[in-house]
PDB file of C-alpha atoms in Angstrom:
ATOM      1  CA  UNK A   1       0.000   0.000   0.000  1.00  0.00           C
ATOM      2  CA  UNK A   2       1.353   3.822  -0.751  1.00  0.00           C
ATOM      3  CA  UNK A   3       1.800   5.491   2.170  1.00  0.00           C
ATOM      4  CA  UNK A   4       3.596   8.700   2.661  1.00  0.00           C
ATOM      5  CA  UNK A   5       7.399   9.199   4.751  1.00  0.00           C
ATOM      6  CA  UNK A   6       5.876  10.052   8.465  1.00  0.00           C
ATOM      7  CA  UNK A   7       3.653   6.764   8.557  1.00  0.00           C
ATOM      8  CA  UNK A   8       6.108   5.044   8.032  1.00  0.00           C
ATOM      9  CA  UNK A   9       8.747   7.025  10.593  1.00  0.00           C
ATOM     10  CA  UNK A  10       6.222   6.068  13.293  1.00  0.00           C
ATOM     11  CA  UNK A  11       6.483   3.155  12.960  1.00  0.00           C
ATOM     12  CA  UNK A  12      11.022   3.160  13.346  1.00  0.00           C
ATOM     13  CA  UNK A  13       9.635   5.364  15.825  1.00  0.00           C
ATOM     14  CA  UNK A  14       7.494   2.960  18.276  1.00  0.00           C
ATOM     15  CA  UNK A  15      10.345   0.099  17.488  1.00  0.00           C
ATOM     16  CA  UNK A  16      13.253   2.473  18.089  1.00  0.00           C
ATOM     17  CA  UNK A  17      14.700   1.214  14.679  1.00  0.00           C
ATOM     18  CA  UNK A  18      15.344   2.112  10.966  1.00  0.00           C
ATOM     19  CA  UNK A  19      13.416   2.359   8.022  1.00  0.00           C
ATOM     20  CA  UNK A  20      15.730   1.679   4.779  1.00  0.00           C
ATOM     21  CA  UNK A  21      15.037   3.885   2.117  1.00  0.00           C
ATOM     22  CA  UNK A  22      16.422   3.043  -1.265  1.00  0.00           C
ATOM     23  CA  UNK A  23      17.179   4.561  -4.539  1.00  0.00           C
ATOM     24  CA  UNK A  24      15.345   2.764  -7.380  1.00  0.00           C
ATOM     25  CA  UNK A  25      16.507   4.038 -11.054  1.00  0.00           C
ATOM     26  CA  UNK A  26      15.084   0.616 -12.809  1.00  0.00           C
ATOM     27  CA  UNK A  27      12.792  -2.438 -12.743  1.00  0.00           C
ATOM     28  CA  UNK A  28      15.261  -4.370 -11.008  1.00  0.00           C
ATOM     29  CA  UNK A  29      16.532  -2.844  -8.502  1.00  0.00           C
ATOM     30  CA  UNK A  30      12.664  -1.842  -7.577  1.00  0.00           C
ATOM     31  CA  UNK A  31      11.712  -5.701  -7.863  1.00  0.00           C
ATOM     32  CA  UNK A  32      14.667  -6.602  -5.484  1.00  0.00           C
ATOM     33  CA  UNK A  33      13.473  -4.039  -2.876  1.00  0.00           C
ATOM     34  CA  UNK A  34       9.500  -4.646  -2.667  1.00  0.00           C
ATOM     35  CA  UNK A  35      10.877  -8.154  -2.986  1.00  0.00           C
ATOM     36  CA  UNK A  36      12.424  -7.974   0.062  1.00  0.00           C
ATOM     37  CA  UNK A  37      10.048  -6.285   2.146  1.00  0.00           C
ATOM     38  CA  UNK A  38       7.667  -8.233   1.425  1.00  0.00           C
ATOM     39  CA  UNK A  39       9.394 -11.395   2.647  1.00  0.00           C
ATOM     40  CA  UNK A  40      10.010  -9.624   6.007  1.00  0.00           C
ATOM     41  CA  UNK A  41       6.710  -7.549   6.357  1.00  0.00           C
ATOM     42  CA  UNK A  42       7.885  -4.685   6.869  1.00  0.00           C
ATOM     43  CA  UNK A  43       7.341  -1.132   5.197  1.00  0.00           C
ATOM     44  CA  UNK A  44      10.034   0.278   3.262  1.00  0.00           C
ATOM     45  CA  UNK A  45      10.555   3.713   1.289  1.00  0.00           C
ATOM     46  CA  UNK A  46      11.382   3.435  -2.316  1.00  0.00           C
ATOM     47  CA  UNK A  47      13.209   6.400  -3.964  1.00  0.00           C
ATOM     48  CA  UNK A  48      13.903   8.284  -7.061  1.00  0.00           C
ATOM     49  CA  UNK A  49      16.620  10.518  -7.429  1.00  0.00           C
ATOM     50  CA  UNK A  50      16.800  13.782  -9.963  1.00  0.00           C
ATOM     51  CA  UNK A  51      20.702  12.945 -10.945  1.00  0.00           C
ATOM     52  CA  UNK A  52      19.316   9.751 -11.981  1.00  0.00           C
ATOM     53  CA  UNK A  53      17.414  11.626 -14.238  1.00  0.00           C
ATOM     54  CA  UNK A  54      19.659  10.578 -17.846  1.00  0.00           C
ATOM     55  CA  UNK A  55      19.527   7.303 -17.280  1.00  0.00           C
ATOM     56  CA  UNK A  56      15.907   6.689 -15.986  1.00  0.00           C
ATOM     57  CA  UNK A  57      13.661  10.031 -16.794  1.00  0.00           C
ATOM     58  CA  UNK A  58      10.902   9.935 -13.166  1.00  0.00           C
ATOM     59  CA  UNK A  59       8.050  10.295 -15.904  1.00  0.00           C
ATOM     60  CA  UNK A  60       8.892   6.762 -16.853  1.00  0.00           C
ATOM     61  CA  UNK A  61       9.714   5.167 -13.802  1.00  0.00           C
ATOM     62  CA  UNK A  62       7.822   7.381 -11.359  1.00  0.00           C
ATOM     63  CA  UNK A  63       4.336   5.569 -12.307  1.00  0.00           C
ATOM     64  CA  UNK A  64       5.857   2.204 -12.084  1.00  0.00           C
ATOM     65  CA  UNK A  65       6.961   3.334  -8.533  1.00  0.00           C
ATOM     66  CA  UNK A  66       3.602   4.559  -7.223  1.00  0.00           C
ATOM     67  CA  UNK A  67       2.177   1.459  -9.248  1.00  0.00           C
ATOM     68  CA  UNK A  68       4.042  -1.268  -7.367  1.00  0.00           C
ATOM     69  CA  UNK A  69       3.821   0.767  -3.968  1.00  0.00           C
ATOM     70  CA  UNK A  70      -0.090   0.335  -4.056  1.00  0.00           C
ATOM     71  CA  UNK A  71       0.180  -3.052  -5.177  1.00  0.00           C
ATOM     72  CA  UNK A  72       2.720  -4.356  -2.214  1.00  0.00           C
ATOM     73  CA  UNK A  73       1.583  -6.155   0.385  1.00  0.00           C
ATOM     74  CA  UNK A  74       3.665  -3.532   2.981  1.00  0.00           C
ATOM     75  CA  UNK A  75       3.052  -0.134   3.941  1.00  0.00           C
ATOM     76  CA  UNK A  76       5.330   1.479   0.916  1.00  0.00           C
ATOM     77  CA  UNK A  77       6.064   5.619   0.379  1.00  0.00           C
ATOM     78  CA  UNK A  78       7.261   6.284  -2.988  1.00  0.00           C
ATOM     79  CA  UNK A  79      10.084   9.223  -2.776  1.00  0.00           C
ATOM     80  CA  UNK A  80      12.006  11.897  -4.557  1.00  0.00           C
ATOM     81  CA  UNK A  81      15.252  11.562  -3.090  1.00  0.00           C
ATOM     82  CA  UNK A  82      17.296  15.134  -3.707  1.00  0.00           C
ATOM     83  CA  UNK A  83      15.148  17.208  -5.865  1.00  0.00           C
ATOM     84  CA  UNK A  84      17.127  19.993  -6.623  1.00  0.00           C
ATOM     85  CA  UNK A  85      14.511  22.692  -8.166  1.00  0.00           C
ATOM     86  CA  UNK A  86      10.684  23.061  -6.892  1.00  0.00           C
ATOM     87  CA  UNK A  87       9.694  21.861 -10.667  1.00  0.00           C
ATOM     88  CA  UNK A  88      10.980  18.227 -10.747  1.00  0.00           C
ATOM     89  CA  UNK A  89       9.596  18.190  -6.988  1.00  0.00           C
ATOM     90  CA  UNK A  90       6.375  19.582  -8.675  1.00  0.00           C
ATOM     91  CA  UNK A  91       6.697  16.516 -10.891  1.00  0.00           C
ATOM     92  CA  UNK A  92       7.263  14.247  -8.752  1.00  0.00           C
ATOM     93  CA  UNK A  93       3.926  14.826  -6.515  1.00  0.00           C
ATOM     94  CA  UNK A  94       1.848  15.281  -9.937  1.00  0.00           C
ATOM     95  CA  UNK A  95       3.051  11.359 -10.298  1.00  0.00           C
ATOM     96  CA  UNK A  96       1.875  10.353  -6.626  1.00  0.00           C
ATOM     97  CA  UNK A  97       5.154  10.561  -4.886  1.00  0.00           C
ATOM     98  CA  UNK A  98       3.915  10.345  -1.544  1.00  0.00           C
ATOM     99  CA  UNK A  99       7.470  12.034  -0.041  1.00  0.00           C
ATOM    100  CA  UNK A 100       9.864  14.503  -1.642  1.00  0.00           C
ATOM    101  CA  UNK A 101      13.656  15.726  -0.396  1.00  0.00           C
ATOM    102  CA  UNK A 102      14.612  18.967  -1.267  1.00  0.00           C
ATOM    103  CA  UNK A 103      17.895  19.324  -1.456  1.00  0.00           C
ATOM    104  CA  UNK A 104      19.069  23.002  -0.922  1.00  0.00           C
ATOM    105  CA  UNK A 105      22.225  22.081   1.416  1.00  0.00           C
ATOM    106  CA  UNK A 106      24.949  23.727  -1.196  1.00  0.00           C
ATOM    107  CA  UNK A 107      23.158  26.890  -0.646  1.00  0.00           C
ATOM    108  CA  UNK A 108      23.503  29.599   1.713  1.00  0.00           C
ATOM    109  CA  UNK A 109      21.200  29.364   5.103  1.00  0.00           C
ATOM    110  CA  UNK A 110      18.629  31.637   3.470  1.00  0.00           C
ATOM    111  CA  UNK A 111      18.049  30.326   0.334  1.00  0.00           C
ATOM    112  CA  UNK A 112      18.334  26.657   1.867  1.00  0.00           C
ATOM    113  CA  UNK A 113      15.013  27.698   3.876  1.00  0.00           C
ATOM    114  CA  UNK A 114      13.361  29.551   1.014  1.00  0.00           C
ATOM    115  CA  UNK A 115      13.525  26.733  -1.312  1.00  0.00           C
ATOM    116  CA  UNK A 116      12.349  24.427   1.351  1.00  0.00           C
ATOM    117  CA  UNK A 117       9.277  26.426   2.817  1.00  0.00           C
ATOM    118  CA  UNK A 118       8.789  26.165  -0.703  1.00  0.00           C
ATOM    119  CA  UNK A 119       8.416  22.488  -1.135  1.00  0.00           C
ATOM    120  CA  UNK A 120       7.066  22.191   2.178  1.00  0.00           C
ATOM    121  CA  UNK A 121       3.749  24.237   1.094  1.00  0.00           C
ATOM    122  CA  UNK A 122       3.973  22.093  -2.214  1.00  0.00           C
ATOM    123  CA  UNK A 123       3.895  19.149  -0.289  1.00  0.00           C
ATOM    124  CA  UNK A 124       0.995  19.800   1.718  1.00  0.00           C
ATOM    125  CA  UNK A 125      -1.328  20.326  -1.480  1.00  0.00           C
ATOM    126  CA  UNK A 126      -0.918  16.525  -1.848  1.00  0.00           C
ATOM    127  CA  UNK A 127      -0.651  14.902   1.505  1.00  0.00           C
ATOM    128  CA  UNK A 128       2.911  14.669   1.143  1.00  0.00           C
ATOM    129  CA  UNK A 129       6.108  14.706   3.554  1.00  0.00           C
ATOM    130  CA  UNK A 130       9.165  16.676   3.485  1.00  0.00           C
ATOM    131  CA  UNK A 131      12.514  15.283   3.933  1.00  0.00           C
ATOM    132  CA  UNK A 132      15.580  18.230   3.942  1.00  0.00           C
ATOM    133  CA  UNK A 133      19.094  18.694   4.532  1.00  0.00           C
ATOM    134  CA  UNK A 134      21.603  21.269   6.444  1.00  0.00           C
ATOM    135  CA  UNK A 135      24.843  20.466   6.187  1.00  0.00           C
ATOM    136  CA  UNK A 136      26.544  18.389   3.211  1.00  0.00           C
ATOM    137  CA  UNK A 137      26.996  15.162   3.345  1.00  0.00           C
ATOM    138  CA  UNK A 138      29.469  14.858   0.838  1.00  0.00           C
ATOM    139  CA  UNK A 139      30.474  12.705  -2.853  1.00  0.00           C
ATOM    140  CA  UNK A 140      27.135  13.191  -4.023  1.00  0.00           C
ATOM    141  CA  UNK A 141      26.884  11.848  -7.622  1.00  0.00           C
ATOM    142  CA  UNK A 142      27.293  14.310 -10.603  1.00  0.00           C
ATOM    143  CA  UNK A 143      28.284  17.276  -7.997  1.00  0.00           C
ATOM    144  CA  UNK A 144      31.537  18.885  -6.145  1.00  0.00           C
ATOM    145  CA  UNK A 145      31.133  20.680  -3.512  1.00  0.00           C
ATOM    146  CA  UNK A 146      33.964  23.131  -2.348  1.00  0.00           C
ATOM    147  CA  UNK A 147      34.432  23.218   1.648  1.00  0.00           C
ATOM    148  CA  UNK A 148      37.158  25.163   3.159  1.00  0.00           C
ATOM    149  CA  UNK A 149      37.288  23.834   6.236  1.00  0.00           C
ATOM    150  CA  UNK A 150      35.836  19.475   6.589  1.00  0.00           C
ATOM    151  CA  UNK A 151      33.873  20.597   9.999  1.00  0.00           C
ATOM    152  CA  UNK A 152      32.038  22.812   7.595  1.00  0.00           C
ATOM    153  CA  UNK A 153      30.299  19.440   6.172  1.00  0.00           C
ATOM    154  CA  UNK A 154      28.744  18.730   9.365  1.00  0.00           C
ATOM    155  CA  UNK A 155      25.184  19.640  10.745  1.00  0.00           C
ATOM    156  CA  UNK A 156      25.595  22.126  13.436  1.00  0.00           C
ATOM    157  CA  UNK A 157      22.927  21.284  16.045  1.00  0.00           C
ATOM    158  CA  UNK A 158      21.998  24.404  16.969  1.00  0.00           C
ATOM    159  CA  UNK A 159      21.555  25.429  13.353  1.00  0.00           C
ATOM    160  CA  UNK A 160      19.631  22.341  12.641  1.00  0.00           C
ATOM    161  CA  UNK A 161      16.927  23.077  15.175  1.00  0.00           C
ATOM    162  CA  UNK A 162      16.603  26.886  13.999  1.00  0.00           C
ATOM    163  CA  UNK A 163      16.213  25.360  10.324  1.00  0.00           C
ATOM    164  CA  UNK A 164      13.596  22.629  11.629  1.00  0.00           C
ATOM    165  CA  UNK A 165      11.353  25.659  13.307  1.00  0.00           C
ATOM    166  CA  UNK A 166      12.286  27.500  10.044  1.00  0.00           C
ATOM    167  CA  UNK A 167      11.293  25.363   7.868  1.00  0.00           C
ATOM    168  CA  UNK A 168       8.476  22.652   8.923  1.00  0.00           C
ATOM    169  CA  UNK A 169       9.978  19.965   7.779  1.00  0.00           C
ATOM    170  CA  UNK A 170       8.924  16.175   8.554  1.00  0.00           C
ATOM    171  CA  UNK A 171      12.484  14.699   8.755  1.00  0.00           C
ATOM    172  CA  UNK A 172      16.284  15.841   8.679  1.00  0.00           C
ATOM    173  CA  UNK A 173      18.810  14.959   7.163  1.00  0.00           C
ATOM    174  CA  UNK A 174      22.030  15.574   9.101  1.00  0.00           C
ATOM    175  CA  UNK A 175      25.646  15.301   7.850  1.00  0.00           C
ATOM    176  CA  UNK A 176      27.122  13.215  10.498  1.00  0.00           C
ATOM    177  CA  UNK A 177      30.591  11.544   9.422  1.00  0.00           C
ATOM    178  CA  UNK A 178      29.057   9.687   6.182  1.00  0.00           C
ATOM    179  CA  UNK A 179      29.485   9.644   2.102  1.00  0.00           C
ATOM    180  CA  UNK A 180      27.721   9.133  -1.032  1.00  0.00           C
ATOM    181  CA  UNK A 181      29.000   6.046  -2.880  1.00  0.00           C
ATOM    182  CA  UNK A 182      31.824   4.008  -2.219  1.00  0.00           C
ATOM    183  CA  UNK A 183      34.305   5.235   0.981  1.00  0.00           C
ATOM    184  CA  UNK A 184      38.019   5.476   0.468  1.00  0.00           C
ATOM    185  CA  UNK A 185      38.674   4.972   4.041  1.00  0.00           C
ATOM    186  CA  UNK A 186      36.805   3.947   6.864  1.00  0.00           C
ATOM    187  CA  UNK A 187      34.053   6.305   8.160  1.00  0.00           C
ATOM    188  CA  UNK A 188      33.762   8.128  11.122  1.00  0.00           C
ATOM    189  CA  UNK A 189      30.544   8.687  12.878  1.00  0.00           C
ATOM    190  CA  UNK A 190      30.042  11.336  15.100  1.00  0.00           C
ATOM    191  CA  UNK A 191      27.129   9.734  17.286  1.00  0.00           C
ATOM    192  CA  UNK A 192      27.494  12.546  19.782  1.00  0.00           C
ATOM    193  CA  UNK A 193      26.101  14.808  17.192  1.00  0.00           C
ATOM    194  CA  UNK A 194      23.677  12.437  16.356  1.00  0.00           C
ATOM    195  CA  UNK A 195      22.367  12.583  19.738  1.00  0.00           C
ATOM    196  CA  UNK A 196      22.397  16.442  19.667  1.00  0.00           C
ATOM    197  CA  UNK A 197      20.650  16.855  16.870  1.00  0.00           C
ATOM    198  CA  UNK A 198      18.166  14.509  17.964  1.00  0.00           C
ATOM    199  CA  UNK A 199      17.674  16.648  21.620  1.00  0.00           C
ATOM    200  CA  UNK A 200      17.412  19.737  20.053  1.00  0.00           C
ATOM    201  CA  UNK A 201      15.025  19.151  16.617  1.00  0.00           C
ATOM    202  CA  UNK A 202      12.427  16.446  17.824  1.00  0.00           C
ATOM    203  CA  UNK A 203      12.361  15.069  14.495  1.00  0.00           C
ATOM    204  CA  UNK A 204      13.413  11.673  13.094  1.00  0.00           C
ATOM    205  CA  UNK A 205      17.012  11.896  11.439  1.00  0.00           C
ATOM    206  CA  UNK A 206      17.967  10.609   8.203  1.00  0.00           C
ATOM    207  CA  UNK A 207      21.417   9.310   7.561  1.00  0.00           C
ATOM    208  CA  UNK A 208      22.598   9.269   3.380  1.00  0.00           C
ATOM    209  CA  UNK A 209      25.221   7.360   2.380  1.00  0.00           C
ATOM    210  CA  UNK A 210      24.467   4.301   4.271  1.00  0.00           C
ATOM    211  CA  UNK A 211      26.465   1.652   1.765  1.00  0.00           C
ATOM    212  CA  UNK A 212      29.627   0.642   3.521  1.00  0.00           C
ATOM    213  CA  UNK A 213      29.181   1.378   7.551  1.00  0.00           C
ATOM    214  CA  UNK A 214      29.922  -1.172   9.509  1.00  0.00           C
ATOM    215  CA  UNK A 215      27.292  -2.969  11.050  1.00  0.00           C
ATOM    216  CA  UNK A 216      27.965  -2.087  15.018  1.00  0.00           C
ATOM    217  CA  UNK A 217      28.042   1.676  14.061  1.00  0.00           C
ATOM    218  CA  UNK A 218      25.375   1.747  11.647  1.00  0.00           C
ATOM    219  CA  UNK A 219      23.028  -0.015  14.993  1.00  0.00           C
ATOM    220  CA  UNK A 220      24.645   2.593  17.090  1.00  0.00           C
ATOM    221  CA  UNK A 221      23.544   5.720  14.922  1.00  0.00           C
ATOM    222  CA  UNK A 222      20.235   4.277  15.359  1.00  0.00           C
ATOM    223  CA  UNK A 223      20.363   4.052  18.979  1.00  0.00           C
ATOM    224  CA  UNK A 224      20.835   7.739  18.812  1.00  0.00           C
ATOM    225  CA  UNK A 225      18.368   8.808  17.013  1.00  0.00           C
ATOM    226  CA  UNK A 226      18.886   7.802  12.900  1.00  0.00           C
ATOM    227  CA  UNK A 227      15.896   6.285  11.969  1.00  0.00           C
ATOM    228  CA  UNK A 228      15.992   6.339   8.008  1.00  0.00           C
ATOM    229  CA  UNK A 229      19.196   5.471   6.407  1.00  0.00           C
ATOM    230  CA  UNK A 230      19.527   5.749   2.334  1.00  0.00           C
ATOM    231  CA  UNK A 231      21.129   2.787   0.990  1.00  0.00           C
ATOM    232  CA  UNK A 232      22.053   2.335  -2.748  1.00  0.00           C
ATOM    233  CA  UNK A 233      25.437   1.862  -4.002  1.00  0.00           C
ATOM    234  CA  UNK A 234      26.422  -1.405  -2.645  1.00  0.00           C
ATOM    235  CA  UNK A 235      23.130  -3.032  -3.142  1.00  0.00           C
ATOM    236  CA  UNK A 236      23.396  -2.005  -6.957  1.00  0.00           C
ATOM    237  CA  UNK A 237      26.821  -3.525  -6.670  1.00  0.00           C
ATOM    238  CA  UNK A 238      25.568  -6.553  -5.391  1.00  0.00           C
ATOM    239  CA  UNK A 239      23.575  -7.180  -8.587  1.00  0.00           C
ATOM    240  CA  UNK A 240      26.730  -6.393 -10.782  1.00  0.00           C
ATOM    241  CA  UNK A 241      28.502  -8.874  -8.659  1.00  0.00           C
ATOM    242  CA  UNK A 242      25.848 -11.685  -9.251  1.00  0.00           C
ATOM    243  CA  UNK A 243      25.873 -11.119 -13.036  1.00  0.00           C
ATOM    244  CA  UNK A 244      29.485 -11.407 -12.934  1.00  0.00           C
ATOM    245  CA  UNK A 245      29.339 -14.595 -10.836  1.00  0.00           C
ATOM    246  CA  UNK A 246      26.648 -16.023 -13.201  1.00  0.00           C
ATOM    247  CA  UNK A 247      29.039 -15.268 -16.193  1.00  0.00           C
ATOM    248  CA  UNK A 248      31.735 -17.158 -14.849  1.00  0.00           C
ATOM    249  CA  UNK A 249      29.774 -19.810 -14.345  1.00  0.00           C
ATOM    250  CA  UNK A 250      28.443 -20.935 -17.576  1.00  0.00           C
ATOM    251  CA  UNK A 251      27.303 -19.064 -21.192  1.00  0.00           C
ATOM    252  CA  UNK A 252      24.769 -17.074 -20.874  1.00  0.00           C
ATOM    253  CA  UNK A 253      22.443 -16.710 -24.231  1.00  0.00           C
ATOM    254  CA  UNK A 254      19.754 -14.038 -22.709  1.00  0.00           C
ATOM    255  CA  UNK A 255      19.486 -10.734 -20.778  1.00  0.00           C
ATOM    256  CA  UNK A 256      16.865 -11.906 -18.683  1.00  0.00           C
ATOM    257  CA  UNK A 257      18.809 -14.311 -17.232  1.00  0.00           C
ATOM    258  CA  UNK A 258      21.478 -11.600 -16.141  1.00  0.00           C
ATOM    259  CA  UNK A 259      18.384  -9.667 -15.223  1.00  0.00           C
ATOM    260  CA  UNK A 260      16.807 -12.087 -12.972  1.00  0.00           C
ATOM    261  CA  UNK A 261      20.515 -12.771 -11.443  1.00  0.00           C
ATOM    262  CA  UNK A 262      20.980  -9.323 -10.806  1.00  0.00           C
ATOM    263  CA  UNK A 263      17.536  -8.695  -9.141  1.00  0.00           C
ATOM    264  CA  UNK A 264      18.350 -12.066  -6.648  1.00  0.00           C
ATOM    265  CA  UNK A 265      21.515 -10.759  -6.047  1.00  0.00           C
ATOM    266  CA  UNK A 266      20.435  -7.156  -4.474  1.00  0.00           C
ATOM    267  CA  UNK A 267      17.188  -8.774  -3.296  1.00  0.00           C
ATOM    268  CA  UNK A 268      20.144 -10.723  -1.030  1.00  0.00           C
ATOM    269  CA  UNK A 269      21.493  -7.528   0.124  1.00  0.00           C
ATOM    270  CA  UNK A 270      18.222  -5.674   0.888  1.00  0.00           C
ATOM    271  CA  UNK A 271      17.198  -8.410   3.195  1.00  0.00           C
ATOM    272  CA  UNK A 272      20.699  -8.048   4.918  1.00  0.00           C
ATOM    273  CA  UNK A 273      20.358  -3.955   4.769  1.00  0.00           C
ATOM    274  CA  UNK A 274      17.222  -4.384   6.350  1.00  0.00           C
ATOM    275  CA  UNK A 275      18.164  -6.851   8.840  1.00  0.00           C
ATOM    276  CA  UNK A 276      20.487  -4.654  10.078  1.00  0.00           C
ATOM    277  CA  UNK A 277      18.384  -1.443  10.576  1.00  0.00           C
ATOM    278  CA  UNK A 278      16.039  -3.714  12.496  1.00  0.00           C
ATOM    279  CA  UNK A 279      18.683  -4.051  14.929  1.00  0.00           C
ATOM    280  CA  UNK A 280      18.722  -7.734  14.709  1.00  0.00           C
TER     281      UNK A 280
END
C-alpha cells in the first residue's frame, strides 16, 4: 500500500529502529526491494533521485513506482530523493510521490530555507512529507562541492533546530561523518552529534550514504536517534557482482537471465540492509 514518509517514521519510531530507504533508477533494482520487504513484512521507502534523471527520466519510472507501492503487500512511500529545483519536486507529486527531499544544502542558510518552505507548502497540497538537509553530506553523484574547512560538512545542532522551526519539515537529514557512494577509508561517525541533533530538533534523522558502515556503528547511529538510512550503491553492486558470478559460471544466451541474477543478487542484500536497521 502507498503510504507517505511520516507513517512510516512512526512506525522506526514505536520500534526504536530504521526504516531503509532506497534509490530505485530501474525495474530491477525496484523488484529486489518490494521483494524484500515483502518477505520480512515490513514497510520500506522506495526512492527516485533527480541525478538519476539521464539514465531513468521519473516520468517513466515514477508511475511504475507509485504502481508497485499500491500493489505491495507492505506499507510502501514512494520518494524523490534530492530534488534539486521546486519543478521536478512539482513533478514528482503530480506522479503520486507520496514524499519529496529537497535538497538546498549547497546553498547559503537563506536560500536553503526559502527553497524548502517552498516544497514544504507544495507538499501539503498533496498529503505529502518533506525530507531536507543542512549540512553536506558529501560525494554526491554528478556534484563537487567546495568546503574550506571538513567541519564545515557537518550539521551544526543548533543550526539544525533553527532550520527545523524555520522550515516545517517532517524529517532531517544531518551530515554526520558519512558519504555518497563508495568510501576510500573507513568512516567516522560522530554519534554525539547524532544525539544532539536529535535533543534539540524532535524530528526523526535521516542518515545518506548508508552503503559501507559497519554494522555495530550503523546499529549505534540508530540508537541515537537515525531512523531512516539511504542505501544504494552497494546493493546495486551486489547485482553487478551476481551477473558477474553467473558469467563465470556458464554461457549465458539471454538478458533476462542476467536480469533475474541481478535482481536475486540485491534482493540478497536488501534483506541483509534491512536486517540490520532492524537491529537484529
Amino acid at each position: 500500500m502507498l503510504v507517505n514518509m511520516n507513517e512510516i517514521l512512526r512506525y522506526a519510531e514505536e520500534k526504536s529502529c530504521c526504516v531503509g530507504a532506497f534509490d530505485t533508477p530501474n525495474l530491477e533494482i525496484l523488484m529486489a526491494v518490494l521483494r524484500a520487504a515483502e518477505k520480512r513484512n515490513e514497510p520500506v521507502i522506495i526512492q527516485h533521485a533527480q541525478l538519476h534523471e539521464p539514465e531513468m527520466p521519473i516520468r517513466i519510472i515514477g508511475p511504475i513506482m507509485v504502481h508497485m507501492a499500491k500493489e505491495s503487500s507492505v506499507p510502501v512511500c514512494a520518494m524523490l530523493d534530492h530534488g534539486e529545483d521546486m519543478d521536478y519536486v512539482r513533478t514528482a507529486l503530480e506522479l503520486g510521490f507520496s514524499a519529496v527531499m529537497i535538497d538546498g544544502s549547497s546553498k547559503p542558510y537563506d536560500e536553503n530555507v526559502s527553497l524548502t518552505r517552498e516544497a514544504v507548502a507544495l507538499a501539503k497540497e498533496y498529503g505529502a512529507s518533506v525530507e531536507a538537509e543542512i549540512g553536506i553530506v558529501t560525494g554526491h553523484e554528478g556534484k563537487e562541492f567546495h568546503i574550506e574547512e571538513p567541519g564545515a560538512a557537518y550539521t551544526d545542532p543548533e543550526l539544525a533546530a533553527r532550520f527545523v522551526k524555520d522550515t516545517g519539515i517532517d524529517a532531517l537529514v544531518a551530515s554526520v561523518g558519512t558519504v555518497h557512494g563508495f568510501y576510500a577509508t573507513k568512516p567516522k561517525l560522530d554519534f554525539e552529534r547524532i544525539e544532539k541533533i536529535k535533543e534539540l530538533t524532535g524530528l526523526p534523522l535521516v542518515m545518506h550514504g548508508g552503503s559501507g558502515i559497519s554494522v555495530e556503528d550503523t546499529q549505534r547511529a540508530i540508537r541515537c536517534g537515525i531512523r531512516k538510512i539511504n542505501y544504494f550503491s552497494y546493493m546495486s553492486n551486489a547485482g553487478v557482482r551476481a551477473v558477474k558470478e553467473l558469467l563465470a559460471e556458464k554461457d549465458v544466451k539471454y538478458f533476462h537471465d542476467l536480469a533475474g541474477a541481478a535482481v536475486d543478487g540485491m534482493e540478497k542484500d536488501v534483506l541483509s540492509a534491512m536486517g540490520m536497521f532492524a537491529l537484529e
